Short mmCIF file of C-alpha atoms in Angstrom, two decimals:
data_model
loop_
_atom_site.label_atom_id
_atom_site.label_comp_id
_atom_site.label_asym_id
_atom_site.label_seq_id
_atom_site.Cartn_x
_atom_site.Cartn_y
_atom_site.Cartn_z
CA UNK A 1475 0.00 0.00 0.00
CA UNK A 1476 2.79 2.48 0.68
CA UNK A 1477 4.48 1.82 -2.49
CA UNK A 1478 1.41 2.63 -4.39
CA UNK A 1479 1.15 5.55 -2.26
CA UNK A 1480 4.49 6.55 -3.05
CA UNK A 1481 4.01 6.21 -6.97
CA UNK A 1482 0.89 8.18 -7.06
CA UNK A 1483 2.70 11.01 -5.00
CA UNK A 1484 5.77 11.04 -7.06
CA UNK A 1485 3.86 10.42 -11.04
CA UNK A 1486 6.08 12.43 -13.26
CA UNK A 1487 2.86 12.50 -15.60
CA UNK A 1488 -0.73 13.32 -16.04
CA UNK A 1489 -3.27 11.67 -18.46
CA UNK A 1490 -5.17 13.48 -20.96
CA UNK A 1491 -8.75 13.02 -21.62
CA UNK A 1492 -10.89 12.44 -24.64
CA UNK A 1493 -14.27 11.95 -25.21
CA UNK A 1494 -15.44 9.28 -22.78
CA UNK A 1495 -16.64 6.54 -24.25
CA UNK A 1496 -15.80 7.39 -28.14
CA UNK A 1497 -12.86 5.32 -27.84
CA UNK A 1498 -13.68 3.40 -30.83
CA UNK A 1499 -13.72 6.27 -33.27
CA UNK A 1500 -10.94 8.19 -32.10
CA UNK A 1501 -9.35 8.24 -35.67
CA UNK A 1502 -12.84 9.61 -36.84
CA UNK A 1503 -13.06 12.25 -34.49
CA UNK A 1504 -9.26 13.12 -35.16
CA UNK A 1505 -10.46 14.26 -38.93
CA UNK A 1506 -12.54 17.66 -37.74
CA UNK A 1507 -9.92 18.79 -35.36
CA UNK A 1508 -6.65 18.24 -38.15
CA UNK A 1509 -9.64 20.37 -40.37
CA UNK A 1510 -9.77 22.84 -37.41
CA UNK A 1511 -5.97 22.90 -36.63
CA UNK A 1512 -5.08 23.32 -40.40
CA UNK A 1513 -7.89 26.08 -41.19
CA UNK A 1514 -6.69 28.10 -38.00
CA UNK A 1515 -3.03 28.19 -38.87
CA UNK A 1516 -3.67 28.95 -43.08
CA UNK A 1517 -6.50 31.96 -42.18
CA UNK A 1518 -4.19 33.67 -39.47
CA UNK A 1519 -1.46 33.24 -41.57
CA UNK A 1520 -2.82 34.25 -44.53
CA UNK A 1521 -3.99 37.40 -42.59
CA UNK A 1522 -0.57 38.07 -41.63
CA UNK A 1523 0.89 38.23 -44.96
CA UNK A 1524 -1.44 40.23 -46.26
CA UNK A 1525 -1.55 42.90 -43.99
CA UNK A 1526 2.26 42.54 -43.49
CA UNK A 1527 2.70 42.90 -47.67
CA UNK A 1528 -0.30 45.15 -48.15
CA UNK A 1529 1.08 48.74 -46.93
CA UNK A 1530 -2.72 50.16 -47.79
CA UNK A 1531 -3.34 48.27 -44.72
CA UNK A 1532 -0.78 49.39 -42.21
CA UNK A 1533 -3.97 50.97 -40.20
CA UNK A 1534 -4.52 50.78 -36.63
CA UNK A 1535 -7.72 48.38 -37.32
CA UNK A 1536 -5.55 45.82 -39.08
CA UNK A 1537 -2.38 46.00 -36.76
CA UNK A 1538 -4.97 45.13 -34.05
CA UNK A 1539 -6.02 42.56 -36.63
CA UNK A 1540 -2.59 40.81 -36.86
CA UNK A 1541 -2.03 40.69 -33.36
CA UNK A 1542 -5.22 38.67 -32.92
CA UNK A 1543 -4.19 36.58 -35.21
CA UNK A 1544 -0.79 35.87 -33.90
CA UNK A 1545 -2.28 35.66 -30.56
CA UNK A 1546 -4.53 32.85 -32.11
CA UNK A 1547 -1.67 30.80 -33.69
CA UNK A 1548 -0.33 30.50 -30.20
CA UNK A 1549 -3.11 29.15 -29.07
CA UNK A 1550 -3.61 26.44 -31.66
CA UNK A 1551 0.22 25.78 -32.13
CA UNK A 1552 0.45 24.93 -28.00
CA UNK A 1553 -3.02 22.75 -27.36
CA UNK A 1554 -4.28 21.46 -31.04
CA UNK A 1555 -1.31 19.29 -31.19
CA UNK A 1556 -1.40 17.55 -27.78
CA UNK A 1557 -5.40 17.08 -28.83
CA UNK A 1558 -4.82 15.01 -31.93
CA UNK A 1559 -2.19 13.38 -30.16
CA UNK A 1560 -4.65 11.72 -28.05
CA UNK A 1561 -7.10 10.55 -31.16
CA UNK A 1562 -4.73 9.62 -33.65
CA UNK A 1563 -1.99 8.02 -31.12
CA UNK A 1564 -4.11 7.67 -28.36
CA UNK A 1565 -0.52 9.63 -26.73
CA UNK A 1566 -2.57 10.70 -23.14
CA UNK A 1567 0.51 10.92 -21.17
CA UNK A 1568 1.32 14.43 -20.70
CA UNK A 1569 4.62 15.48 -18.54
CA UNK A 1570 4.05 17.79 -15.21
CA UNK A 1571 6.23 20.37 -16.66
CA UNK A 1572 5.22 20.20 -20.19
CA UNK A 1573 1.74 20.64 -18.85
CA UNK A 1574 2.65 23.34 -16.82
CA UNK A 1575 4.06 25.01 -19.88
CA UNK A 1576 0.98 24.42 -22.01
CA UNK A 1577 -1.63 26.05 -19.32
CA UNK A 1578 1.11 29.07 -18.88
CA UNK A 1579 0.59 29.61 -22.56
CA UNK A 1580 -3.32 28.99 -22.52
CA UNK A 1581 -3.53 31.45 -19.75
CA UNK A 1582 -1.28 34.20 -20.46
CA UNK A 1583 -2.86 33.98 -24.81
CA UNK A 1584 -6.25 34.04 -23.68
CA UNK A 1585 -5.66 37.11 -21.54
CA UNK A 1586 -3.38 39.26 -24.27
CA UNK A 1587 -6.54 38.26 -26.17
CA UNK A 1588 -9.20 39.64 -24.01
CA UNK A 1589 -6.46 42.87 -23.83
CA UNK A 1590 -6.92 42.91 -27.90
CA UNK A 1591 -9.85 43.01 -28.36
CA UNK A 1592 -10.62 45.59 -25.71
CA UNK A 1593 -8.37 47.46 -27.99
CA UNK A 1594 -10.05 47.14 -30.98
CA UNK A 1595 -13.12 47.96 -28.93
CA UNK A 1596 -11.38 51.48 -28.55
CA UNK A 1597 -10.46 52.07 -31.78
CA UNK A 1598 -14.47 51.19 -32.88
CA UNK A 1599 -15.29 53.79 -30.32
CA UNK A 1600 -12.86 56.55 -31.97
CA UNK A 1601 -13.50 55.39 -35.59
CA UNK A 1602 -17.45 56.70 -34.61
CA UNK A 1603 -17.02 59.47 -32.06
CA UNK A 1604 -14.13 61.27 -33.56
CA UNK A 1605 -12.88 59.96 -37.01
CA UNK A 1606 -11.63 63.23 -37.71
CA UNK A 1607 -8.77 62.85 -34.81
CA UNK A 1608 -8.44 59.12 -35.94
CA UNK A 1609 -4.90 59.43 -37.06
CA UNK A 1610 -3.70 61.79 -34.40
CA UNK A 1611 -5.35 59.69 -31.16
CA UNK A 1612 -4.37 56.22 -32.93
CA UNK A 1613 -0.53 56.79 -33.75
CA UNK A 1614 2.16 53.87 -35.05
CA UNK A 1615 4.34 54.48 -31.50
CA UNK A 1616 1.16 54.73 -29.04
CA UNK A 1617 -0.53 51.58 -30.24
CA UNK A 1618 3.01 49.99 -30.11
CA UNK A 1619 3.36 51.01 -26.47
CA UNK A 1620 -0.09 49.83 -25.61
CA UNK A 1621 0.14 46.52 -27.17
CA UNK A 1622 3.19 46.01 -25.45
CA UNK A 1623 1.67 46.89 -22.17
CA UNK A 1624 -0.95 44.56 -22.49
CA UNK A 1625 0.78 41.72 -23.80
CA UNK A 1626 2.86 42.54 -20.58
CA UNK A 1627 -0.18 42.35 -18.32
CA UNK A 1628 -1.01 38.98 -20.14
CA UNK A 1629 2.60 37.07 -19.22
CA UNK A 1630 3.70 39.05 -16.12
CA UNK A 1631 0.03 37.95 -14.14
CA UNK A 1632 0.10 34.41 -15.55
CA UNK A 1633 3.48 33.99 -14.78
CA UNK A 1634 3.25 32.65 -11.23
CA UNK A 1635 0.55 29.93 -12.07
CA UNK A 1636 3.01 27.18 -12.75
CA UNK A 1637 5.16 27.92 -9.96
CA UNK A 1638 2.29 27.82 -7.33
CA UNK A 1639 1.24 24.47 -9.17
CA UNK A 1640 4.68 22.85 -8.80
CA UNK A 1641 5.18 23.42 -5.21
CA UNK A 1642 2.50 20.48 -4.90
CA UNK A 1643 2.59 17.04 -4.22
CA UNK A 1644 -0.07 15.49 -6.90
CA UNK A 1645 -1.75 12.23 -4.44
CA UNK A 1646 -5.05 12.27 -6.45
CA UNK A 1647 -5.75 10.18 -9.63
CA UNK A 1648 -3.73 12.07 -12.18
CA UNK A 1649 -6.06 11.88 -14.64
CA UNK A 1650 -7.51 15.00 -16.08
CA UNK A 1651 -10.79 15.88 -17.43
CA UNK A 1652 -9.84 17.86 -20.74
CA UNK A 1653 -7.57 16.74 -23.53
CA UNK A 1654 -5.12 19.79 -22.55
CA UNK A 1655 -4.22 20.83 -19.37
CA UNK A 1656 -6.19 24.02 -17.66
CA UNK A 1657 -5.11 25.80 -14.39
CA UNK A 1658 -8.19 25.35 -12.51
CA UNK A 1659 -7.71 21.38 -13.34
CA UNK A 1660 -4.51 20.98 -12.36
CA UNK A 1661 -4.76 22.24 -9.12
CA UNK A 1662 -7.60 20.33 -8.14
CA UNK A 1663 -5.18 17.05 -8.44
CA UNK A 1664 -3.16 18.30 -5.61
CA UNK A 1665 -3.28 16.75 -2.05
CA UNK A 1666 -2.17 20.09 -0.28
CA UNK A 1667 -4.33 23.30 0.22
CA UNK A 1668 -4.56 25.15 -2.93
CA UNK A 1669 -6.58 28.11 -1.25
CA UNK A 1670 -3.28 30.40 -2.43
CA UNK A 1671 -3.89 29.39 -6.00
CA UNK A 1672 -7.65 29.59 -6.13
CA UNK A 1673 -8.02 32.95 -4.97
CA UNK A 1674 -4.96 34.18 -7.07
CA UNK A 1675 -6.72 32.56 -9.76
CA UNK A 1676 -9.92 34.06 -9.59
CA UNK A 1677 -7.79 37.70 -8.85
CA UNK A 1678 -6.36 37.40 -12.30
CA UNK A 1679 -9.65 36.58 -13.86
CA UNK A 1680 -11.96 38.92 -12.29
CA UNK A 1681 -8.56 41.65 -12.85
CA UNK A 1682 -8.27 40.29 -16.55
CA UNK A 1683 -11.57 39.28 -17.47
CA UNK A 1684 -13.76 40.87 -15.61
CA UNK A 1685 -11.95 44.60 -16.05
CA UNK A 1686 -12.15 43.99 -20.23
CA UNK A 1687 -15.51 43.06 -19.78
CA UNK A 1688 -16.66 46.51 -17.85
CA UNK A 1689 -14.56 48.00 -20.17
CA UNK A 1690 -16.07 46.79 -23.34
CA UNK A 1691 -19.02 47.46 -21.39
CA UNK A 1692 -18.87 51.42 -21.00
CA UNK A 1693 -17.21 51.44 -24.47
CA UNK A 1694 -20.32 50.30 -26.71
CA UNK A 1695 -22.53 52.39 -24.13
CA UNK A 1696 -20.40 55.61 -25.43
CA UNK A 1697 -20.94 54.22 -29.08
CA UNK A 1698 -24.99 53.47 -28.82
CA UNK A 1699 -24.94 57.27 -27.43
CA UNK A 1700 -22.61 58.50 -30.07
CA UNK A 1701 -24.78 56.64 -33.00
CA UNK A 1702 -28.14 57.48 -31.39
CA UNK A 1703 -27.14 60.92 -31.94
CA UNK A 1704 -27.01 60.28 -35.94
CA UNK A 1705 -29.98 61.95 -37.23
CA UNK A 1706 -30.08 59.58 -40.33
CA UNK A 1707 -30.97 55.64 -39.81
CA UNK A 1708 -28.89 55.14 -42.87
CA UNK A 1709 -25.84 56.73 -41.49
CA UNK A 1710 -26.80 55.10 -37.74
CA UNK A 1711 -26.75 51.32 -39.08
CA UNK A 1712 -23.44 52.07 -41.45
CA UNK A 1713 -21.43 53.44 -38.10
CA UNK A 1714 -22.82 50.28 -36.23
CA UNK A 1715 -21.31 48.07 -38.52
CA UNK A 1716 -18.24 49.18 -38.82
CA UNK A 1717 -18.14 47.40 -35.37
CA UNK A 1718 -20.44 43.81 -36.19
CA UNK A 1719 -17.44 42.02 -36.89
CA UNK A 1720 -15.94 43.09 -33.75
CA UNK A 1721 -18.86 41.99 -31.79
CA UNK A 1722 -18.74 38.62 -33.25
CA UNK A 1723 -15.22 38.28 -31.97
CA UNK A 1724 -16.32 39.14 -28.48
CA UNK A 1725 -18.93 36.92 -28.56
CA UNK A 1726 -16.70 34.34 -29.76
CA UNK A 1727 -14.31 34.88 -27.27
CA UNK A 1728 -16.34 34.90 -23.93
CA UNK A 1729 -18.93 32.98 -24.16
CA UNK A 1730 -17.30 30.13 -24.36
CA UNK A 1731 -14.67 31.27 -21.70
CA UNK A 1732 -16.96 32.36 -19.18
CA UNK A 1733 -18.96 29.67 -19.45
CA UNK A 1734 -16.06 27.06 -18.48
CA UNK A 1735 -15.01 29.34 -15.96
CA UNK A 1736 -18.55 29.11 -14.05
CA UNK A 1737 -18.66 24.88 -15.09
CA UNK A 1738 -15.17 25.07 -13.44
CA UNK A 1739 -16.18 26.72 -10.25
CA UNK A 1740 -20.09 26.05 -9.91
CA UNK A 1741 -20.82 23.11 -12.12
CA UNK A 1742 -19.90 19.98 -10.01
CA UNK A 1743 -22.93 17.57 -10.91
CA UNK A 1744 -22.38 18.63 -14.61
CA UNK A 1745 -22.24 16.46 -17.45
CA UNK A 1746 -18.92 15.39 -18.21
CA UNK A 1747 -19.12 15.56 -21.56
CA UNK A 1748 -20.70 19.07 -21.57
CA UNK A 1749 -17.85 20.33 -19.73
CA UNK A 1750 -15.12 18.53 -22.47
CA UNK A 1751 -17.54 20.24 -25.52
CA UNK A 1752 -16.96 23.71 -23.84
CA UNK A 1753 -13.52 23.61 -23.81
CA UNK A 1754 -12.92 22.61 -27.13
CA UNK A 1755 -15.53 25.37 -27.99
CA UNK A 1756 -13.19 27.88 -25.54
CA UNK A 1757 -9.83 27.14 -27.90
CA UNK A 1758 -10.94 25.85 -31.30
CA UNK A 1759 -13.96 28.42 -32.04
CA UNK A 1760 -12.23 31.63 -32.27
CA UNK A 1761 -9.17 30.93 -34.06
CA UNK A 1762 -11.12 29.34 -36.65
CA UNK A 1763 -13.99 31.81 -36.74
CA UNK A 1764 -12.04 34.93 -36.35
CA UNK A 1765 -10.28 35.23 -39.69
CA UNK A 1766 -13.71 33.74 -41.76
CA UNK A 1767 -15.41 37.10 -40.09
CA UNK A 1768 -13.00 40.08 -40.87
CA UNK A 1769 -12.17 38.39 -43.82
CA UNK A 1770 -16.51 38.78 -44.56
CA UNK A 1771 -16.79 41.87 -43.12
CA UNK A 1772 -13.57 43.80 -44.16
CA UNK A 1773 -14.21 44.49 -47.91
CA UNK A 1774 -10.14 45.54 -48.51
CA UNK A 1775 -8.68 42.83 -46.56
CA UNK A 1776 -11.11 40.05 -48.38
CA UNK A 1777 -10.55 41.65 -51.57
CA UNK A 1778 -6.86 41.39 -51.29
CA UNK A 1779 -7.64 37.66 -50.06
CA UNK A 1780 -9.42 37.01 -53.49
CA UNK A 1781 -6.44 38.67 -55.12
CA UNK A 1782 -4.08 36.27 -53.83
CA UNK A 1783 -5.86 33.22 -54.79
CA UNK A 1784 -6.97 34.56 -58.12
CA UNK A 1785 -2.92 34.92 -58.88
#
């Protein structure tokens, strides 16, 4: 008994989850996510090189643009992999520090993303309230500084997360109930207190999250009262949707996020396999969706995509 003891307090490893019971048809499952992982990387790719070799697009709204979609390539690059991994190889075996790596990098993307598309949420709010001060409020060197800052804010707050996890001795099964490897999962495994982690966990979310949120918030609040202002419906819907696309990407982003954060917190008697659904919504959704919608809703940037593949 104190052997096994031993070996469950000193496992080097932690196993990876599928879809229970879909064991069978792994290899079938395996085919959307290589469609998923290979559309993510080509569209934010393909929106880097075009705004990168397209100077009529060196504007504030497409360097915002990029840096979503570099921010989304990290994402896929660090959890797609280990994914299809576990349905083409059935490879569930997952190392403590590699996992620790992979949840620093889930963490600290998915907050530089929140801080982008706050961003963006600013520069819909100045496009509409004072386009005629775009270019002056919106400068090269300020967004530069800003971006910075936030992808700062991102790494510097997520930072500690895998150094509070490996302090822990792991006594629990070490079997985990996603196919990648989350904070607030991870910690739950551990046969000390975790109090410190949990409430620096939800500090960084509420500080992260729940900041961008009020933010975005208060910004499309300013907007409705700049629009409403419009005498002319025609002009009122065009300023709106200069901003749809936008919304889309929020939407995208946080529904899917807050919901696992309240399954992760709230939702003990949950369905399992509700729970697995919502995280692969959380990471797969928006780096797929989110080049498919500027591309459809930016009429330069998809005309320069149908440019490329007519050549």
């Amino acid at each position: 008994m104190s052997a096994v003891n031993d070996t469950k307090l000193n496992s080097a490893v932690f196993l990876l989850t599928g879809l229970p019971g879909q064991e069978d048809v792994h290899l079938w499952i395996s085919i959307p996510f290589c469609l998923v992982y290979v559309l993510s990387i080509v569209g934010n790719s393909l929106i880097l090189f075009i705004i990168k070799t397209d100077p009529s697009l060196h504007e504030p709204m497409y360097i915002f643009l990029s840096m979503l979609a570099i921010t989304d390539l990290g994402i896929s690059i660090t959890t797609i992999p280990t994914i299809l991994g576990i349905y083409l190889f059935n490879s569930r075996e997952i190392s403590l520090d590699a996992c620790f790596a992979q949840l620093f990098f889930i963490h600290s993307l998915s907050f530089i993303e929140s801080s982008i598309l706050l961003l963006m949420a600013f520069d819909c709010f100045v496009t509409i309230s004072n386009p005629l001060r775009y270019a002056s409020i919106l400068t090269l060197p300020r967004i530069e500084k800003i971006g910075l800052l936030f992808v700062l804010r991102g790494f510097v707050l997520t930072f500690p997360l895998p150094f509070l996890l490996k302090r822990f001795r792991y006594c629990r099964a070490n079997v985990l109930s996603h196919s990648y490897c989350p904070n607030q999962e991870v910690m739950k495994l551990a046969c000390s207190d975790i109090i410190v982690n949990s409430i620096y966990g939800l500090f960084i979310t509420l500080l992260m999250v729940g900041l961008d949120s009020l933010l975005f918030f208060l910004s499309y609040v300013m907007i409705l009262k700049t629009v409403l202002k419009v005498a002319s419906p025609t002009e009122c819907l065009r300023a709106l949707n200069t901003c749809v696309s936008h919304l889309c990407a929020v939407v995208l982003f946080y529904t899917p996020e807050i919901g696992l954060s309240l399954f992760h917190r709230f939702g003990k008697g949950s369905p399992p396999l509700l729970q697995i659904l919502l995280g692969y919504i959380y990471l797969l959704v928006p780096p797929l969706m989110n080049p498919i919608v500027y591309s459809v809703k930016s009429k330069h940037l998809r005309a320069r995509i149908i440019r490329v593949f007519v050549k």
